[in-house]
PDB file of C-alpha atoms and ligand atoms in Angstrom:
ATOM      1  CA  MET I   1      24.794  91.106 -50.425  1.00 90.00           C
ATOM      2  CA  PRO I   2      22.908  89.598 -47.472  1.00 96.00           C
ATOM      3  CA  ALA I   3      21.429  92.034 -44.936  1.00 98.00           C
ATOM      4  CA  ILE I   4      22.403  89.607 -42.176  1.00 98.00           C
ATOM      5  CA  LYS I   5      24.934  86.821 -42.317  1.00 98.00           C
ATOM      6  CA  THR I   6      26.242  84.591 -39.554  1.00 98.00           C
ATOM      7  CA  GLU I   7      29.259  82.333 -39.698  1.00 98.00           C
ATOM      8  CA  HIS I   8      29.550  79.549 -37.148  1.00 98.00           C
ATOM      9  CA  LEU I   9      27.697  81.715 -34.649  1.00 98.00           C
ATOM     10  CA  SER I  10      27.558  80.256 -31.134  1.00 98.00           C
ATOM     11  CA  TYR I  11      26.528  81.728 -27.817  1.00 98.00           C
ATOM     12  CA  VAL I  12      26.995  80.251 -24.362  1.00 98.00           C
ATOM     13  CA  TYR I  13      25.279  81.688 -21.273  1.00 96.00           C
ATOM     14  CA  SER I  14      27.205  81.574 -17.982  1.00 94.00           C
ATOM     15  CA  PRO I  15      30.231  79.719 -19.360  1.00 94.00           C
ATOM     16  CA  GLY I  16      32.291  77.766 -16.875  1.00 93.00           C
ATOM     17  CA  THR I  17      29.505  77.674 -14.268  1.00 92.00           C
ATOM     18  CA  PRO I  18      27.008  74.924 -13.419  1.00 91.00           C
ATOM     19  CA  PHE I  19      24.429  77.019 -15.341  1.00 91.00           C
ATOM     20  CA  GLU I  20      26.386  76.905 -18.591  1.00 96.00           C
ATOM     21  CA  LYS I  21      23.998  76.732 -21.541  1.00 97.00           C
ATOM     22  CA  THR I  22      24.773  76.789 -25.255  1.00 98.00           C
ATOM     23  CA  ALA I  23      21.770  78.746 -26.527  1.00 97.00           C
ATOM     24  CA  VAL I  24      22.979  79.184 -30.127  1.00 98.00           C
ATOM     25  CA  ASP I  25      25.107  76.453 -31.616  1.00 98.00           C
ATOM     26  CA  ASP I  26      27.088  76.906 -34.831  1.00 97.00           C
ATOM     27  CA  VAL I  27      24.465  78.806 -36.830  1.00 97.00           C
ATOM     28  CA  ASN I  28      25.258  79.682 -40.444  1.00 97.00           C
ATOM     29  CA  VAL I  29      22.613  81.697 -42.222  1.00 97.00           C
ATOM     30  CA  GLU I  30      22.326  84.403 -44.881  1.00 97.00           C
ATOM     31  CA  ILE I  31      19.255  86.613 -44.933  1.00 98.00           C
ATOM     32  CA  GLU I  32      18.860  88.603 -48.126  1.00 97.00           C
ATOM     33  CA  SER I  33      18.012  92.274 -48.006  1.00 97.00           C
ATOM     34  CA  GLY I  34      14.268  92.992 -48.294  1.00 97.00           C
ATOM     35  CA  GLU I  35      13.162  89.551 -47.141  1.00 96.00           C
ATOM     36  CA  PHE I  36      10.224  88.965 -44.760  1.00 97.00           C
ATOM     37  CA  VAL I  37      11.434  86.165 -42.532  1.00 97.00           C
ATOM     38  CA  GLY I  38       9.410  84.255 -39.952  1.00 95.00           C
ATOM     39  CA  VAL I  39      11.423  82.841 -37.054  1.00 95.00           C
ATOM     40  CA  ILE I  40       9.898  79.806 -35.350  1.00 90.00           C
ATOM     41  CA  GLY I  41      10.911  77.169 -32.836  1.00 87.00           C
ATOM     42  CA  HIS I  42       9.991  75.966 -29.383  1.00 85.00           C
ATOM     43  CA  THR I  43      10.368  78.059 -26.277  1.00 87.00           C
ATOM     44  CA  GLY I  44      14.019  77.764 -25.343  1.00 91.00           C
ATOM     45  CA  SER I  45      15.180  76.828 -28.855  1.00 92.00           C
ATOM     46  CA  GLY I  46      17.402  79.925 -29.078  1.00 95.00           C
ATOM     47  CA  LYS I  47      15.311  82.400 -31.103  1.00 94.00           C
ATOM     48  CA  SER I  48      15.698  85.380 -28.764  1.00 94.00           C
ATOM     49  CA  THR I  49      19.380  84.718 -28.215  1.00 96.00           C
ATOM     50  CA  LEU I  50      19.946  84.518 -31.972  1.00 97.00           C
ATOM     51  CA  ILE I  51      18.147  87.752 -32.839  1.00 97.00           C
ATOM     52  CA  GLN I  52      19.898  89.681 -30.086  1.00 95.00           C
ATOM     53  CA  HIS I  53      23.105  89.027 -32.003  1.00 97.00           C
ATOM     54  CA  PHE I  54      21.761  90.828 -35.052  1.00 97.00           C
ATOM     55  CA  ASN I  55      21.990  94.269 -33.488  1.00 92.00           C
ATOM     56  CA  GLY I  56      24.948  93.650 -31.239  1.00 92.00           C
ATOM     57  CA  LEU I  57      23.076  93.271 -27.952  1.00 91.00           C
ATOM     58  CA  LEU I  58      24.942  90.007 -27.448  1.00 95.00           C
ATOM     59  CA  GLU I  59      28.534  89.401 -28.476  1.00 96.00           C
ATOM     60  CA  PRO I  60      29.104  85.947 -29.987  1.00 98.00           C
ATOM     61  CA  THR I  61      30.975  83.418 -27.878  1.00 98.00           C
ATOM     62  CA  ALA I  62      32.287  82.171 -31.211  1.00 98.00           C
ATOM     63  CA  GLY I  63      31.705  82.996 -34.859  1.00 98.00           C
ATOM     64  CA  LYS I  64      30.768  86.166 -36.706  1.00 98.00           C
ATOM     65  CA  VAL I  65      27.786  88.338 -37.515  1.00 98.00           C
ATOM     66  CA  TYR I  66      27.838  90.535 -40.618  1.00 98.00           C
ATOM     67  CA  ILE I  67      25.355  93.327 -41.312  1.00 97.00           C
ATOM     68  CA  ASP I  68      25.382  94.450 -44.958  1.00 96.00           C
ATOM     69  CA  GLY I  69      28.721  92.679 -45.284  1.00 97.00           C
ATOM     70  CA  GLU I  70      30.310  94.433 -42.301  1.00 97.00           C
ATOM     71  CA  ASP I  71      31.609  92.484 -39.324  1.00 97.00           C
ATOM     72  CA  LEU I  72      29.449  93.793 -36.483  1.00 97.00           C
ATOM     73  CA  TRP I  73      32.150  93.413 -33.825  1.00 97.00           C
ATOM     74  CA  ALA I  74      35.177  94.497 -35.875  1.00 97.00           C
ATOM     75  CA  ASP I  75      35.115  97.998 -34.372  1.00 96.00           C
ATOM     76  CA  LYS I  76      33.210  98.408 -31.108  1.00 92.00           C
ATOM     77  CA  SER I  77      32.985 102.165 -31.538  1.00 92.00           C
ATOM     78  CA  ARG I  78      30.563 101.493 -34.405  1.00 93.00           C
ATOM     79  CA  LEU I  79      28.143  99.305 -32.429  1.00 91.00           C
ATOM     80  CA  ARG I  80      25.841 102.294 -31.986  1.00 89.00           C
ATOM     81  CA  ASP I  81      25.425 102.569 -35.788  1.00 92.00           C
ATOM     82  CA  PHE I  82      24.437  98.906 -36.026  1.00 94.00           C
ATOM     83  CA  ARG I  83      21.892  99.339 -33.229  1.00 91.00           C
ATOM     84  CA  PHE I  84      20.168 102.043 -35.279  1.00 91.00           C
ATOM     85  CA  LYS I  85      20.460 100.051 -38.481  1.00 95.00           C
ATOM     86  CA  VAL I  86      18.885  96.941 -36.980  1.00 96.00           C
ATOM     87  CA  GLY I  87      15.825  97.845 -34.931  1.00 94.00           C
ATOM     88  CA  LEU I  88      14.709  95.341 -32.334  1.00 93.00           C
ATOM     89  CA  VAL I  89      11.226  95.316 -30.816  1.00 93.00           C
ATOM     90  CA  PHE I  90      11.373  93.178 -27.688  1.00 88.00           C
ATOM     91  CA  GLN I  91       8.637  91.000 -26.293  1.00 86.00           C
ATOM     92  CA  TYR I  92       6.077  93.089 -24.382  1.00 86.00           C
ATOM     93  CA  PRO I  93       7.736  96.309 -25.573  1.00 87.00           C
ATOM     94  CA  GLU I  94       5.062  98.421 -23.887  1.00 86.00           C
ATOM     95  CA  TYR I  95       6.923  97.936 -20.617  1.00 83.00           C
ATOM     96  CA  GLN I  96       9.645 100.126 -22.065  1.00 82.00           C
ATOM     97  CA  LEU I  97       7.394 103.132 -22.648  1.00 87.00           C
ATOM     98  CA  PHE I  98       8.392 105.872 -20.253  1.00 85.00           C
ATOM     99  CA  GLU I  99       7.762 109.345 -21.700  1.00 90.00           C
ATOM    100  CA  ASP I 100       4.722 111.384 -20.711  1.00 93.00           C
ATOM    101  CA  THR I 101       3.281 111.630 -24.225  1.00 96.00           C
ATOM    102  CA  VAL I 102       3.032 109.218 -27.145  1.00 96.00           C
ATOM    103  CA  TYR I 103       4.791 111.752 -29.368  1.00 97.00           C
ATOM    104  CA  LYS I 104       7.778 112.029 -27.032  1.00 95.00           C
ATOM    105  CA  ASP I 105       8.002 108.295 -26.696  1.00 95.00           C
ATOM    106  CA  ILE I 106       8.098 107.647 -30.440  1.00 96.00           C
ATOM    107  CA  SER I 107      10.569 110.507 -30.946  1.00 95.00           C
ATOM    108  CA  PHE I 108      13.027 109.217 -28.340  1.00 93.00           C
ATOM    109  CA  GLY I 109      15.036 107.119 -30.828  1.00 91.00           C
ATOM    110  CA  PRO I 110      15.134 109.653 -33.682  1.00 93.00           C
ATOM    111  CA  ARG I 111      16.214 112.356 -31.194  1.00 92.00           C
ATOM    112  CA  ASN I 112      19.077 110.164 -30.019  1.00 89.00           C
ATOM    113  CA  MET I 113      20.155 109.664 -33.606  1.00 88.00           C
ATOM    114  CA  GLY I 114      20.696 113.395 -33.889  1.00 88.00           C
ATOM    115  CA  MET I 115      17.948 114.129 -36.441  1.00 91.00           C
ATOM    116  CA  SER I 116      16.792 117.728 -36.877  1.00 95.00           C
ATOM    117  CA  GLU I 117      13.457 118.736 -35.289  1.00 96.00           C
ATOM    118  CA  GLU I 118      11.842 118.667 -38.730  1.00 97.00           C
ATOM    119  CA  GLU I 119      13.186 115.190 -39.536  1.00 96.00           C
ATOM    120  CA  ILE I 120      12.116 113.953 -36.123  1.00 97.00           C
ATOM    121  CA  HIS I 121       8.597 115.218 -36.690  1.00 97.00           C
ATOM    122  CA  LYS I 122       8.340 113.531 -40.081  1.00 97.00           C
ATOM    123  CA  SER I 123       9.744 110.222 -38.809  1.00 96.00           C
ATOM    124  CA  VAL I 124       7.415 110.202 -35.813  1.00 97.00           C
ATOM    125  CA  MET I 125       4.298 110.987 -37.820  1.00 97.00           C
ATOM    126  CA  ASP I 126       5.174 108.474 -40.570  1.00 96.00           C
ATOM    127  CA  ALA I 127       5.859 105.748 -38.015  1.00 96.00           C
ATOM    128  CA  ALA I 128       2.638 106.551 -36.139  1.00 96.00           C
ATOM    129  CA  ALA I 129       0.676 106.315 -39.394  1.00 95.00           C
ATOM    130  CA  PHE I 130       2.198 102.904 -40.175  1.00 94.00           C
ATOM    131  CA  VAL I 131       0.896 101.494 -36.919  1.00 94.00           C
ATOM    132  CA  GLY I 132      -2.481 103.213 -37.190  1.00 93.00           C
ATOM    133  CA  LEU I 133      -2.029 105.838 -34.474  1.00 94.00           C
ATOM    134  CA  LYS I 134      -3.845 109.087 -35.081  1.00 93.00           C
ATOM    135  CA  GLU I 135      -2.993 112.717 -34.433  1.00 93.00           C
ATOM    136  CA  LYS I 136      -5.334 112.658 -31.409  1.00 94.00           C
ATOM    137  CA  HIS I 137      -3.233 109.959 -29.742  1.00 95.00           C
ATOM    138  CA  MET I 138       0.001 111.883 -29.955  1.00 96.00           C
ATOM    139  CA  GLU I 139      -0.412 114.130 -26.914  1.00 97.00           C
ATOM    140  CA  LYS I 140      -1.898 111.409 -24.727  1.00 96.00           C
ATOM    141  CA  SER I 141       0.088 109.606 -22.091  1.00 95.00           C
ATOM    142  CA  PRO I 142       1.043 106.141 -23.403  1.00 92.00           C
ATOM    143  CA  PHE I 143      -0.368 104.787 -20.159  1.00 90.00           C
ATOM    144  CA  GLU I 144      -3.904 105.957 -21.040  1.00 92.00           C
ATOM    145  CA  LEU I 145      -3.941 103.735 -24.122  1.00 92.00           C
ATOM    146  CA  SER I 146      -5.240 100.196 -24.583  1.00 89.00           C
ATOM    147  CA  GLY I 147      -2.852  97.235 -24.596  1.00 88.00           C
ATOM    148  CA  GLY I 148      -2.826  97.015 -28.387  1.00 89.00           C
ATOM    149  CA  GLN I 149      -2.277 100.760 -28.760  1.00 92.00           C
ATOM    150  CA  LYS I 150       0.634 100.728 -26.313  1.00 93.00           C
ATOM    151  CA  ARG I 151       2.198  97.936 -28.310  1.00 92.00           C
ATOM    152  CA  ARG I 152       1.805 100.008 -31.470  1.00 94.00           C
ATOM    153  CA  VAL I 153       3.475 103.024 -29.833  1.00 95.00           C
ATOM    154  CA  ALA I 154       6.454 100.830 -28.931  1.00 94.00           C
ATOM    155  CA  ILE I 155       6.708  99.443 -32.471  1.00 95.00           C
ATOM    156  CA  ALA I 156       6.418 102.962 -33.921  1.00 96.00           C
ATOM    157  CA  GLY I 157       9.320 104.024 -31.700  1.00 94.00           C
ATOM    158  CA  VAL I 158      11.564 101.544 -33.505  1.00 95.00           C
ATOM    159  CA  ILE I 159      10.137 102.169 -36.991  1.00 96.00           C
ATOM    160  CA  ALA I 160      10.729 105.917 -36.496  1.00 96.00           C
ATOM    161  CA  MET I 161      14.477 105.246 -36.522  1.00 94.00           C
ATOM    162  CA  ASN I 162      14.036 103.960 -40.052  1.00 94.00           C
ATOM    163  CA  PRO I 163      15.979 100.743 -39.471  1.00 95.00           C
ATOM    164  CA  LYS I 164      17.223  98.783 -42.481  1.00 96.00           C
ATOM    165  CA  VAL I 165      16.299  95.634 -40.634  1.00 97.00           C
ATOM    166  CA  LEU I 166      13.287  95.436 -38.304  1.00 97.00           C
ATOM    167  CA  ILE I 167      13.166  92.524 -35.879  1.00 97.00           C
ATOM    168  CA  LEU I 168      10.057  91.855 -33.817  1.00 96.00           C
ATOM    169  CA  ASP I 169      10.109  89.284 -31.021  1.00 93.00           C
ATOM    170  CA  GLU I 170       6.554  87.929 -30.595  1.00 92.00           C
ATOM    171  CA  PRO I 171       4.910  91.289 -31.359  1.00 92.00           C
ATOM    172  CA  THR I 172       1.409  89.888 -30.887  1.00 91.00           C
ATOM    173  CA  ALA I 173       1.943  88.042 -27.589  1.00 89.00           C
ATOM    174  CA  GLY I 174      -1.005  88.568 -25.270  1.00 87.00           C
ATOM    175  CA  LEU I 175      -3.204  90.373 -27.828  1.00 88.00           C
ATOM    176  CA  ASP I 176      -6.659  89.206 -28.883  1.00 89.00           C
ATOM    177  CA  PRO I 177      -7.065  87.851 -32.470  1.00 87.00           C
ATOM    178  CA  LYS I 178      -8.300  91.204 -33.766  1.00 89.00           C
ATOM    179  CA  GLY I 179      -5.374  93.098 -32.266  1.00 88.00           C
ATOM    180  CA  ARG I 180      -3.028  90.428 -33.570  1.00 89.00           C
ATOM    181  CA  ASP I 181      -4.260  90.582 -37.158  1.00 91.00           C
ATOM    182  CA  ARG I 182      -4.175  94.358 -37.065  1.00 92.00           C
ATOM    183  CA  ILE I 183      -0.537  94.552 -35.961  1.00 93.00           C
ATOM    184  CA  LEU I 184       0.639  91.846 -38.366  1.00 94.00           C
ATOM    185  CA  GLY I 185      -1.237  93.526 -41.234  1.00 94.00           C
ATOM    186  CA  GLN I 186       0.446  96.818 -40.383  1.00 94.00           C
ATOM    187  CA  ILE I 187       3.869  95.209 -40.277  1.00 95.00           C
ATOM    188  CA  ARG I 188       3.240  93.633 -43.672  1.00 95.00           C
ATOM    189  CA  GLU I 189       2.145  96.963 -45.090  1.00 95.00           C
ATOM    190  CA  TYR I 190       5.227  98.659 -43.651  1.00 95.00           C
ATOM    191  CA  HIS I 191       7.452  95.989 -45.195  1.00 96.00           C
ATOM    192  CA  GLN I 192       5.777  96.351 -48.598  1.00 95.00           C
ATOM    193  CA  GLN I 193       6.058 100.127 -48.600  1.00 95.00           C
ATOM    194  CA  VAL I 194       9.536 100.546 -47.154  1.00 94.00           C
ATOM    195  CA  GLY I 195      11.061  97.405 -48.649  1.00 94.00           C
ATOM    196  CA  ASN I 196      13.432  96.762 -45.763  1.00 96.00           C
ATOM    197  CA  THR I 197      14.195  93.414 -44.147  1.00 97.00           C
ATOM    198  CA  VAL I 198      11.754  92.178 -41.492  1.00 97.00           C
ATOM    199  CA  LEU I 199      12.254  89.303 -39.058  1.00 98.00           C
ATOM    200  CA  LEU I 200       9.168  88.208 -37.172  1.00 96.00           C
ATOM    201  CA  VAL I 201       9.555  85.816 -34.264  1.00 95.00           C
ATOM    202  CA  SER I 202       6.304  84.004 -33.602  1.00 90.00           C
ATOM    203  CA  HIS I 203       4.862  80.934 -31.931  1.00 79.00           C
ATOM    204  CA  SER I 204       2.109  80.824 -34.489  1.00 80.00           C
ATOM    205  CA  MET I 205       2.876  78.715 -37.533  1.00 78.00           C
ATOM    206  CA  GLU I 206      -0.278  80.106 -39.113  1.00 79.00           C
ATOM    207  CA  ASP I 207       0.872  83.693 -38.766  1.00 85.00           C
ATOM    208  CA  ILE I 208       4.279  82.784 -40.114  1.00 86.00           C
ATOM    209  CA  ALA I 209       2.743  80.965 -43.093  1.00 84.00           C
ATOM    210  CA  ARG I 210       0.462  83.893 -43.807  1.00 86.00           C
ATOM    211  CA  TYR I 211       2.944  86.737 -43.523  1.00 91.00           C
ATOM    212  CA  SER I 212       6.463  85.561 -44.277  1.00 92.00           C
ATOM    213  CA  LYS I 213       8.185  84.405 -47.408  1.00 91.00           C
ATOM    214  CA  LYS I 214      11.089  82.673 -45.736  1.00 94.00           C
ATOM    215  CA  VAL I 215      11.113  80.750 -42.511  1.00 92.00           C
ATOM    216  CA  LEU I 216      13.985  80.245 -40.103  1.00 94.00           C
ATOM    217  CA  VAL I 217      13.397  77.259 -37.822  1.00 90.00           C
ATOM    218  CA  MET I 218      15.419  76.914 -34.628  1.00 91.00           C
ATOM    219  CA  ASN I 219      15.548  73.608 -32.773  1.00 89.00           C
ATOM    220  CA  GLN I 220      17.598  72.940 -29.636  1.00 91.00           C
ATOM    221  CA  SER I 221      19.930  75.891 -30.217  1.00 96.00           C
ATOM    222  CA  ARG I 222      20.660  74.904 -33.806  1.00 95.00           C
ATOM    223  CA  LEU I 223      19.379  76.167 -37.116  1.00 94.00           C
ATOM    224  CA  PHE I 224      17.044  73.406 -38.259  1.00 88.00           C
ATOM    225  CA  MET I 225      16.081  74.988 -41.562  1.00 89.00           C
ATOM    226  CA  TYR I 226      16.079  78.257 -43.463  1.00 92.00           C
ATOM    227  CA  ALA I 227      13.911  78.041 -46.569  1.00 91.00           C
ATOM    228  CA  ASP I 228      10.800  79.269 -48.380  1.00 89.00           C
ATOM    229  CA  VAL I 229       7.526  78.828 -46.512  1.00 86.00           C
ATOM    230  CA  ALA I 230       6.288  76.061 -48.839  1.00 81.00           C
ATOM    231  CA  GLU I 231       9.503  74.088 -48.470  1.00 83.00           C
ATOM    232  CA  VAL I 232       9.448  74.353 -44.703  1.00 81.00           C
ATOM    233  CA  PHE I 233       5.914  73.018 -44.567  1.00 74.00           C
ATOM    234  CA  GLU I 234       6.868  70.084 -46.778  1.00 74.00           C
ATOM    235  CA  HIS I 235       8.948  69.064 -43.810  1.00 73.00           C
ATOM    236  CA  ALA I 236       5.973  69.562 -41.543  1.00 67.00           C
ATOM    237  CA  ASP I 237       6.264  66.060 -40.143  1.00 66.00           C
ATOM    238  CA  GLN I 238       9.715  66.858 -38.832  1.00 67.00           C
ATOM    239  CA  ILE I 239       8.457  70.122 -37.447  1.00 65.00           C
ATOM    240  CA  ALA I 240       5.603  68.242 -35.808  1.00 61.00           C
ATOM    241  CA  ALA I 241       8.177  65.944 -34.277  1.00 58.00           C
ATOM    242  CA  MET I 242       9.532  69.063 -32.615  1.00 60.00           C
ATOM    243  CA  GLY I 243       6.184  69.271 -30.838  1.00 57.00           C
ATOM    244  CA  LEU I 244       4.059  71.666 -32.889  1.00 55.00           C
ATOM    245  CA  SER I 245       0.444  70.652 -33.231  1.00 60.00           C
ATOM    246  CA  VAL I 246      -0.636  68.527 -36.167  1.00 57.00           C
ATOM    247  CA  PRO I 247      -4.095  70.166 -36.559  1.00 62.00           C
ATOM    248  CA  GLN I 248      -2.375  73.516 -36.883  1.00 61.00           C
ATOM    249  CA  ILE I 249       0.016  72.209 -39.513  1.00 62.00           C
ATOM    250  CA  THR I 250      -2.871  70.465 -41.326  1.00 62.00           C
ATOM    251  CA  ARG I 251      -4.713  73.760 -41.702  1.00 64.00           C
ATOM    252  CA  ILE I 252      -1.615  75.436 -43.065  1.00 64.00           C
ATOM    253  CA  PHE I 253      -1.051  72.583 -45.491  1.00 61.00           C
ATOM    254  CA  HIS I 254      -4.575  72.827 -46.838  1.00 63.00           C
ATOM    255  CA  ARG I 255      -4.298  76.528 -47.290  1.00 64.00           C
ATOM    256  CA  LEU I 256      -0.931  76.301 -49.015  1.00 62.00           C
ATOM    257  CA  SER I 257      -2.246  73.596 -51.356  1.00 61.00           C
ATOM    258  CA  ALA I 258      -5.338  75.670 -52.112  1.00 66.00           C
ATOM    259  CA  GLU I 259      -3.083  78.604 -52.954  1.00 61.00           C
ATOM    260  CA  GLY I 260      -1.173  76.431 -55.393  1.00 58.00           C
ATOM    261  CA  TYR I 261       2.027  75.845 -53.426  1.00 54.00           C
ATOM    262  CA  PRO I 262       3.772  72.660 -54.516  1.00 48.00           C
ATOM    263  CA  VAL I 263       3.028  70.786 -51.320  1.00 49.00           C
ATOM    264  CA  ARG I 264       3.673  67.144 -52.070  1.00 44.00           C
ATOM    265  CA  ARG I 265       3.609  65.267 -48.821  1.00 44.00           C
ATOM    266  CA  ASN I 266       0.216  64.017 -47.718  1.00 41.00           C
ATOM    267  CA  ILE I 267      -0.555  65.361 -44.307  1.00 40.00           C
ATOM    268  CA  TYR I 268      -3.093  62.609 -43.597  1.00 38.00           C
ATOM    269  CA  ASP I 269      -0.322  60.019 -43.661  1.00 41.00           C
ATOM    270  CA  MET I 270       1.293  62.050 -40.982  1.00 40.00           C
ATOM    271  CA  GLN I 271      -1.832  62.081 -38.829  1.00 40.00           C
ATOM    272  CA  ARG I 272      -2.297  58.331 -39.151  1.00 39.00           C
ATOM    273  CA  ALA I 273       1.324  57.603 -38.339  1.00 38.00           C
TER     274      ALA I 273
HETATM  275  P1  LIG Z 301      13.607  81.202 -27.275  1.00 97.97           P
HETATM  276  O1  LIG Z 301      13.645  82.647 -27.636  1.00 97.97           O
HETATM  277  O2  LIG Z 301      13.560  80.307 -28.466  1.00 97.97           O
HETATM  278  O3  LIG Z 301      12.536  80.879 -26.279  1.00 97.97           O
HETATM  279  P2  LIG Z 301      16.049  81.731 -25.787  1.00 97.97           P
HETATM  280  O4  LIG Z 301      17.047  82.258 -26.724  1.00 97.97           O
HETATM  281  O5  LIG Z 301      15.329  82.698 -24.896  1.00 97.97           O
HETATM  282  O6  LIG Z 301      15.001  80.822 -26.577  1.00 97.97           O
HETATM  283  O7  LIG Z 301      16.733  80.666 -24.835  1.00 97.97           O
HETATM  284  C1  LIG Z 301      17.594  79.641 -25.318  1.00 97.97           C
HETATM  285  C2  LIG Z 301      18.169  78.888 -24.128  1.00 97.97           C
HETATM  286  O8  LIG Z 301      19.033  79.744 -23.386  1.00 97.97           O
HETATM  287  C3  LIG Z 301      17.108  78.403 -23.150  1.00 97.97           C
HETATM  288  O9  LIG Z 301      17.520  77.144 -22.637  1.00 97.97           O
HETATM  289  C4  LIG Z 301      17.142  79.425 -22.055  1.00 97.97           C
HETATM  290  O10 LIG Z 301      16.768  78.876 -20.809  1.00 97.97           O
HETATM  291  C5  LIG Z 301      18.592  79.858 -22.045  1.00 97.97           C
HETATM  292  N1  LIG Z 301      18.734  81.261 -21.622  1.00 97.97           N
HETATM  293  C6  LIG Z 301      18.109  82.321 -22.167  1.00 97.97           C
HETATM  294  N2  LIG Z 301      18.487  83.460 -21.547  1.00 97.97           N
HETATM  295  C7  LIG Z 301      19.370  83.093 -20.587  1.00 97.97           C
HETATM  296  C8  LIG Z 301      20.123  83.802 -19.598  1.00 97.97           C
HETATM  297  N3  LIG Z 301      20.057  85.125 -19.491  1.00 97.97           N
HETATM  298  N4  LIG Z 301      20.930  83.088 -18.771  1.00 97.97           N
HETATM  299  C9  LIG Z 301      21.017  81.744 -18.893  1.00 97.97           C
HETATM  300  N5  LIG Z 301      20.341  81.012 -19.798  1.00 97.97           N
HETATM  301  C10 LIG Z 301      19.523  81.667 -20.640  1.00 97.97           C
END
């Protein structure tokens, strides 16, 4: 059974006004449980709007969203359960830190779920370990930490709720390359150990190619493609037509070929064209 399934999902902002905008247009997709999915597409292509449907933050204008086979909006009294089941780390999540210690901040979600003190402690410490935070950080104020550390506290706060699906919207935005690799490596490790479903929204095709198995490509509010990484990059010319840089795609192509992916199309033809 898919972890996430959409049927003819559409979402319109400000309907019936001059600002009306269809941000998600008739998206049908099935994401299998345990998958590591990269979500790519231009700014404004509908990525954020789409993922906010997966934990019920947005209600579809039309169509359905199913989590583990259950219609997310069938019974509104159960929305809370879906919000715990599908954890969403927003862009720049550090702006949502508000407790006076790191420990309290990470434990906020588990406490709201009604876990016992013992369970809370275990969840918090496990989540902190996943993101590389140490015991000595736990009693600090989140505001004393570096940018990368704050980001990791915010991610730990979602991981501590043990979501079946973890969605991260540009988790490395604004970090230096070292901080970026560190966070993505930790997310990969978490996925491998816990085995849950992870969706990673990113601008970086290279990060997506390196970390995900499947790729979901949004283009102008529509689902352009949902396929294995290698297959998506075989259509790299079409993706380039969407405005992503050819040198970037070339590097990915070379790497995929070197790793033995069945990449058939010759990227140099694309550069000459
Ligand atoms: P992405 O995450 O791919 O950058 P978004 O889902 O944020 O794309 O946006 C998709 C489209 O919806 C864009 O045209 C954007 O301007 C529009 N949009 C996003 N949020 C709102 C909003 N709150 N009100 C009106 N339009 C919005």
